[in-house]
Each structure stands twice: as C-alpha cells, then as structure tokens.
Coordinates of C-alpha atoms in Angstrom, one line a residue:
Chain A
X194 CA 0.2 -0.1 0.1
X195 CA 1.4 3.4 -0.9
X196 CA 1.6 5.7 2.4
X197 CA 0.8 9.5 2.2
X198 CA 2.9 11.8 4.6
X199 CA 2.0 15.4 4.7
X200 CA 3.9 18.2 6.4
X201 CA 3.5 20.2 8.2
X202 CA 0.3 18.7 10.4
X203 CA -0.2 22.2 11.5
X204 CA 0.3 25.5 9.8
X205 CA -0.1 29.0 11.7
X206 CA -0.3 32.1 9.1
X207 CA -1.8 35.5 8.6
X208 CA -4.3 36.6 5.8
X209 CA -2.3 37.8 3.1
X210 CA 0.6 35.0 3.5
X211 CA 1.8 32.7 1.1
X212 CA 1.9 29.1 2.4
X213 CA 2.8 25.7 1.1
X214 CA 2.0 22.2 2.3
X215 CA 3.8 19.1 1.2
X216 CA 2.7 15.6 0.4
X217 CA 5.1 12.6 -0.1
X218 CA 4.2 9.7 -1.1
X219 CA 6.0 6.1 -0.1
X220 CA 6.4 5.4 -3.6
X221 CA 6.0 7.0 -7.0
X222 CA 2.5 7.9 -8.0
X223 CA 3.3 9.9 -11.5
X224 CA 0.8 12.9 -10.8
X225 CA -2.1 10.8 -10.0
X226 CA -2.5 13.4 -6.7
X227 CA -5.7 15.4 -5.5
X228 CA -6.0 18.0 -2.9
X229 CA -9.0 18.7 -0.7
X230 CA -10.1 21.2 1.4
X231 CA -12.4 20.5 4.5
X232 CA -13.6 23.1 6.6
X233 CA -15.0 21.9 10.2
X234 CA -18.6 19.8 10.1
X235 CA -18.4 19.9 6.3
X236 CA -17.7 17.1 3.4
X237 CA -14.2 17.8 1.5
X238 CA -13.9 20.0 -1.4
X239 CA -11.8 19.0 -4.6
X240 CA -9.3 21.7 -5.1
X241 CA -6.7 20.4 -7.5
X242 CA -6.5 17.0 -9.4
X243 CA -3.8 15.4 -11.4
X244 CA -1.2 17.4 -9.3
X245 CA -1.5 20.6 -10.7
X246 CA -5.1 20.8 -12.4
X247 CA -7.4 22.9 -10.6
X248 CA -11.0 22.1 -10.2
X249 CA -13.8 24.4 -11.7
X250 CA -14.5 27.4 -9.8
X251 CA -11.2 26.9 -7.3
X252 CA -9.7 30.2 -6.6
X253 CA -6.3 30.7 -8.9
X254 CA -4.3 31.4 -5.6
X255 CA -4.4 27.8 -5.0
X256 CA -2.1 26.0 -7.1
X257 CA -0.3 22.1 -6.9
X258 CA 2.8 20.8 -8.3
X259 CA 5.2 18.0 -8.3
X260 CA 5.4 14.5 -9.3
X261 CA 6.6 11.2 -8.4
X262 CA 6.8 11.3 -4.7
X263 CA 6.8 15.1 -3.5
X264 CA 4.1 17.3 -4.0
X265 CA 3.2 20.6 -3.1
X266 CA 0.0 23.0 -2.3
X267 CA 0.4 26.4 -2.5
X268 CA -1.6 29.4 -1.4
X269 CA -0.6 32.3 -3.0
X270 CA -2.2 35.0 -1.0
X271 CA -4.3 33.6 2.3
X272 CA -7.9 34.5 2.3
X273 CA -9.9 34.5 5.8
X274 CA -11.9 31.6 3.9
X275 CA -9.2 29.5 3.4
X276 CA -8.3 28.8 7.1
X277 CA -9.2 24.8 7.1
X278 CA -7.6 21.5 6.9
X279 CA -6.1 20.1 3.7
X280 CA -5.5 16.5 2.5
X281 CA -3.8 15.2 -0.5
X282 CA -4.8 11.8 -1.8
X283 CA -3.0 9.5 -4.2
X284 CA -5.3 7.4 -6.9
X285 CA -2.3 6.0 -8.6
X286 CA -3.0 2.2 -7.2
X287 CA -5.5 0.7 -4.8
X288 CA -5.9 0.9 -2.1
X289 CA -6.2 4.9 -2.8
X290 CA -5.0 6.4 0.3
X291 CA -5.0 10.2 1.9
X292 CA -2.5 12.1 4.0
X293 CA -3.1 12.5 7.6
X294 CA -4.2 16.4 6.7
X295 CA -2.5 19.8 7.8
X296 CA -4.7 22.2 9.6
X297 CA -4.3 25.7 8.3
X298 CA -4.8 28.2 11.7
X299 CA -4.9 32.0 11.7
X300 CA -1.7 33.3 13.8
Chain B
X20 CA -25.2 19.5 -10.4
X21 CA -24.7 16.1 -9.0
X22 CA -25.8 15.8 -5.5
X23 CA -25.3 12.8 -3.2
X24 CA -26.9 12.0 0.0
X25 CA -26.2 9.2 2.5
X26 CA -28.7 7.6 4.8
X27 CA -28.9 4.8 7.3
X28 CA -28.9 4.2 11.0
X29 CA -27.0 6.3 13.0
X30 CA -26.4 4.0 15.8
X31 CA -25.5 0.2 15.2
X32 CA -24.5 -2.5 18.0
X33 CA -21.1 -4.1 18.4
X34 CA -20.7 -7.1 16.1
X35 CA -23.7 -6.0 13.7
X36 CA -23.6 -4.9 10.1
X37 CA -23.2 -1.2 9.4
X38 CA -25.5 -0.3 6.2
X39 CA -25.4 2.7 4.4
X40 CA -27.2 4.1 1.3
X41 CA -26.1 6.9 -1.2
X42 CA -28.7 8.2 -3.4
X43 CA -27.6 10.0 -6.4
X44 CA -29.5 13.1 -7.9
X45 CA -28.4 15.2 -11.2
X46 CA -26.5 12.5 -12.9
X47 CA -27.4 8.5 -13.9
X48 CA -25.1 6.0 -12.4
X49 CA -25.6 3.8 -15.3
X50 CA -24.0 6.8 -17.4
X51 CA -20.4 5.8 -15.7
X52 CA -17.9 6.8 -13.5
X53 CA -16.7 5.4 -10.2
X54 CA -18.7 5.9 -6.9
X55 CA -16.7 5.6 -3.5
X56 CA -17.1 5.6 0.3
X57 CA -15.0 7.2 2.4
X58 CA -15.0 7.7 6.3
X59 CA -13.6 9.8 9.1
X60 CA -13.5 9.1 12.6
X61 CA -14.3 12.1 14.8
X62 CA -11.5 14.6 14.8
X63 CA -9.3 12.4 12.7
X64 CA -8.2 12.2 9.2
X65 CA -9.9 10.5 6.1
X66 CA -10.0 6.6 5.2
X67 CA -10.4 5.4 2.0
X68 CA -12.9 2.4 2.0
X69 CA -13.8 1.4 -1.3
X70 CA -15.4 2.3 -5.0
X71 CA -18.0 0.7 -7.4
X72 CA -18.2 1.0 -10.9
X73 CA -22.1 0.9 -12.6
X74 CA -21.3 -2.3 -13.6
X75 CA -20.8 -3.4 -10.3
X76 CA -17.0 -3.8 -10.4
X77 CA -15.6 -2.8 -6.8
X78 CA -12.5 -2.4 -5.3
X79 CA -12.3 -2.3 -1.2
X80 CA -9.7 -1.5 1.3
X81 CA -8.0 -4.9 2.5
X82 CA -7.3 -3.2 6.1
X83 CA -11.0 -3.4 6.4
X84 CA -10.4 -7.5 6.2
X85 CA -13.0 -8.2 3.7
X86 CA -16.0 -7.1 6.4
X87 CA -16.8 -4.7 3.5
X88 CA -19.5 -5.1 0.8
X89 CA -20.4 -2.3 -1.8
X90 CA -22.9 -2.7 -4.3
X91 CA -25.0 -0.7 -6.9
X92 CA -28.6 -0.3 -7.9
X93 CA -29.1 1.5 -11.2
X94 CA -32.9 1.3 -11.2
X95 CA -32.9 3.6 -8.0
X96 CA -29.7 5.5 -8.8
X97 CA -28.3 4.4 -5.5
X98 CA -25.1 2.5 -4.4
X99 CA -24.9 0.8 -0.7
X100 CA -22.3 0.0 1.8
X101 CA -22.2 -3.1 4.2
X102 CA -19.7 -3.0 7.0
X103 CA -20.1 -6.4 9.1
X104 CA -18.8 -7.2 12.4
X105 CA -18.4 -3.8 13.6
X106 CA -16.5 -2.3 16.5
X107 CA -16.4 0.9 18.2
X108 CA -13.2 1.8 15.9
X109 CA -16.0 1.6 13.1
X110 CA -17.5 4.9 14.6
X111 CA -17.0 7.6 11.9
X112 CA -18.7 10.2 9.6
X113 CA -19.5 7.8 6.5
X114 CA -19.4 10.0 3.1
X115 CA -20.6 8.7 -0.3
X116 CA -18.7 10.3 -3.5
X117 CA -18.5 10.7 -7.0
X118 CA -14.9 9.3 -8.1
X119 CA -13.9 10.4 -11.7
X120 CA -10.8 8.5 -12.5
X121 CA -9.8 8.4 -9.0
X122 CA -10.4 11.7 -7.1
X123 CA -13.6 12.6 -5.7
X124 CA -15.5 15.3 -7.5
X125 CA -18.8 15.2 -5.2
X126 CA -19.3 14.7 -1.8
X127 CA -22.3 13.6 0.4
X128 CA -22.7 15.6 3.4
X129 CA -21.8 12.6 5.5
X130 CA -23.5 10.8 8.1
X131 CA -22.5 9.9 11.5
X132 CA -22.5 6.5 12.7
X133 CA -21.9 5.5 16.2
X134 CA -21.4 1.9 17.2
X135 CA -22.5 1.4 20.6
X136 CA -24.3 -1.0 22.7

C-alpha cells in the first residue's frame, strides 16, 4: 500500500501570507494526486487533481505542483476563507489513500 | 449538478452490520464513473473504504479485512455500503462520493454512524 505523509501537521499563518503544504508518497504515484479542503462539519471539497489541475470554480490563488513522490499545495495569498484542513490523496493504485491532513490556522 | 445523500441508521450495535445507502441525483449512475465510500472518525483524518463502477466492479480497502461489501442499484440510482462485525473503531462520519478517475469530485454531506451497545 502507498503511504501519504503531509507536512506540517499544523500551520499558523496570517491573511495575505503565501503558504505551502507538502505531501510525500512512499512510492512513485506519477501525477495521480488530488488535494481537498475541509472545513469543520463539512465534507471535503476537491481543489486540485492530477497534481496541478485546478477544479472548476477554485480560486487561482491555489496551485499544485510535483510528480513522482513529492507534491506541494501553495496558496499564494491567504484569505480568511482558506483557514481549514487540507488533505492530499493518491489515486495511482489501490487502495487509494489520504495524507493525515494539515490544519491551517490563523496566526 | 450532481448531488449525493447518505442515509442509514446512526447507531449500530457492536458485532452487527452497518448499512448505508447513497442516493445520487443530477446524474445517472448508469452513465459511468466510479462511486466511492470514505470515512472519517471524529476529529481524525480520512480513510478510503472502496469504490464501485456502474457495472458492479468493486475494489475495497484490504485494511477492512473483507468486512466491506459495496453494491449498486442502477434502477434506483443508488449505491450502498455494508460493513460487518463492527466495533467502536468503526464509529465515523461516512461519506459517499462520485469518483471520477480516482479523485472525488462530488461528496455527500456525510452521516455519523456510532457503534455502541
């Protein structure tokens, strides 16, 4: 099974900051990686698929990059609505798997 | 716009079988794509349970040790999850989702299932 590891687990930042979250896979997953945003009490929301493709309606301040085993999610200028928990997910091979999550908090 | 809604008992006794249904609207399951189940223990991360194609082909997470059954009823535009021999560790919010080519594009709101006597 492929293990997904996110860092950091918690990130404190301010509105306007540029932040980066990293996701590492235990083996190569090519570009078969998605990123989700989850707010308390809500279902996750797809942000990015295939490592760097922005889902429809997702603000352009979100971007994804990487391939193989290392990936990043970058928010170019944090907005108040962005404080949430972020998860990566590999869909290269079964069983699909998620990272443990990164909680983005207000500094 | 595709919408998904989970339904089923919110309380299940230990050793019994958890059964949930996901009703899809705005899209016909018969048209294609995979349809999946994901769960999230309270305060914890996401766990991928499994997926099913409209034809009935499935793949379930081996970590659940063959306790999982996922099925589809295209006539009702629904798919379902059964998890047998549940324990307190199966207490979680259960989500159903439309799974495109592996990533989950649309999610249900989730339903909390508590395992307790």
